[in-house]
Amino acid sequence: MAALGRQVFDWHRLTPLTWALLARQTPQPAGQKRTAAFLLCKLMTVSSGGGLEESSFVEPPKCAQKPEHRTGLIQCLLEKQRTPVLQENFVRSLRDMGFSDVHVNELLSIQPGTHPQQMLDIISELILLGLNPEPVCVALKKSPQLLKLPVMQMKKRSSYLRKLGLGEGKLKRVLYCCPEIFTMRQRDIEVIVGVLKEKCLFTVKQVTEILHRCPYVLREDPGELEYKFQYAYFRMGIKHVDIVKTDLLQYSMTKTKQRHVFLERLGRYQTPDKKGQTQVPNPLLKDILRVSEAEFLARTAVSSAEEFEVFKKLLAREEEESEGCMADDESLDEEEEEDREEE
């Protein structure tokens, strides 16, 4: 009996040392070290004769007691579970619209951080406007900022473009040439449309055709666009129908004026009279503007590149002098007005 008592006493005396050694040998994270130290303290208290009532409750980490921590963990787990489901639904929806796996991978790589539902809403609006999967991918790769547009703004702009007649497949070229049509201010688009309708007197159908065939006009300065039309209509004698058919408004004013005036001074182009008649047959607009400079000189102007280069320098000098004279006239007019006010 005495021997048994000594063994029990020796076990109680060795228990603290054994747990201390285990705690030192076991690698633990910082959060678990505090818990292990707390448990070790309780066990040492019991082994040293402390009350069992103290040891019956082990205090958990404080962060686990806070409801917001539990809510955050649950939310994080739900998000992780939800993401694969959203991706799966996103891919399925794109395939239903006709996108191939290659298209899907391209779309997912454009803006990796974009929410799948946001991407799906934007893509759906483009499909509803009559675009096929391939043009949609091209447009979004050229302008990834489209994926960040608010869905409501996209819907409103789509509705406005339909009113302009740019739905049903006509938007493909517009979006390819001018993808910012969805991001630019609607007021800027309305100004360009207003110039074409009110200043240039194109019909609604002709305006739609111009926007479809020459979407670059959306980037034009309104005043320069009006001047380009006036030059073609009054100076070159080209009618509205021909301006639309030949896509004349997509060419720069410099190119149009250089080639037209060069032909005029060579005697190969005349401004039609009021009856639309000329003494020499004017070349077709496509042979003036749609061809390369070499082909223009060889077939239309029948002149050399050197002669055309000299002419372009002379024309530029004439325009500078003309602008200088106009500036002098304006200053003289201002001085005369000031003199009149003083009198």
PDB file of N, CA, C and O in Angstrom, residues 12 65 219 240 257 260 294 296 308:
ATOM      1  N   HIS A  12       2.063  12.425  -9.949  1.00  0.00           N
ATOM      2  CA  HIS A  12       1.631  13.811  -9.808  1.00  0.00           C
ATOM      3  C   HIS A  12       2.813  14.764  -9.936  1.00  0.00           C
ATOM      4  O   HIS A  12       2.702  15.852 -10.487  1.00  0.00           O
ATOM      5  N   GLN A  65     -15.481  33.739 -30.217  1.00  0.00           N
ATOM      6  CA  GLN A  65     -16.657  34.127 -29.467  1.00  0.00           C
ATOM      7  C   GLN A  65     -17.410  35.267 -30.141  1.00  0.00           C
ATOM      8  O   GLN A  65     -18.582  35.486 -29.883  1.00  0.00           O
ATOM      9  N   ARG A 219     -16.165  60.562 -84.287  1.00  0.00           N
ATOM     10  CA  ARG A 219     -14.990  61.171 -83.643  1.00  0.00           C
ATOM     11  C   ARG A 219     -14.683  62.562 -84.204  1.00  0.00           C
ATOM     12  O   ARG A 219     -13.784  63.243 -83.717  1.00  0.00           O
ATOM     13  N   HIS A 240     -26.055  64.504-102.247  1.00  0.00           N
ATOM     14  CA  HIS A 240     -26.169  63.758-100.996  1.00  0.00           C
ATOM     15  C   HIS A 240     -26.044  62.245-101.201  1.00  0.00           C
ATOM     16  O   HIS A 240     -25.332  61.555-100.475  1.00  0.00           O
ATOM     17  N   LYS A 257      -9.069  67.474-100.437  1.00  0.00           N
ATOM     18  CA  LYS A 257      -8.751  68.754-101.093  1.00  0.00           C
ATOM     19  C   LYS A 257      -7.525  68.641-101.993  1.00  0.00           C
ATOM     20  O   LYS A 257      -7.510  69.185-103.112  1.00  0.00           O
ATOM     21  N   HIS A 260      -8.524  66.685-105.185  1.00  0.00           N
ATOM     22  CA  HIS A 260      -9.512  67.401-106.005  1.00  0.00           C
ATOM     23  C   HIS A 260      -8.890  68.617-106.699  1.00  0.00           C
ATOM     24  O   HIS A 260      -9.050  68.805-107.922  1.00  0.00           O
ATOM     25  N   ALA A 294      -0.340  56.121-105.569  1.00  0.00           N
ATOM     26  CA  ALA A 294       0.325  55.710-106.812  1.00  0.00           C
ATOM     27  C   ALA A 294      -0.694  55.438-107.915  1.00  0.00           C
ATOM     28  O   ALA A 294      -0.508  55.848-109.067  1.00  0.00           O
ATOM     29  N   PHE A 296      -3.761  56.614-108.017  1.00  0.00           N
ATOM     30  CA  PHE A 296      -4.409  57.886-108.336  1.00  0.00           C
ATOM     31  C   PHE A 296      -3.602  58.681-109.354  1.00  0.00           C
ATOM     32  O   PHE A 296      -4.152  59.224-110.325  1.00  0.00           O
ATOM     33  N   PHE A 308       3.214  65.976-107.975  1.00  0.00           N
ATOM     34  CA  PHE A 308       2.189  66.005-106.927  1.00  0.00           C
ATOM     35  C   PHE A 308       2.779  66.488-105.600  1.00  0.00           C
ATOM     36  O   PHE A 308       2.120  67.234-104.860  1.00  0.00           O
TER      37      PHE A 308
END
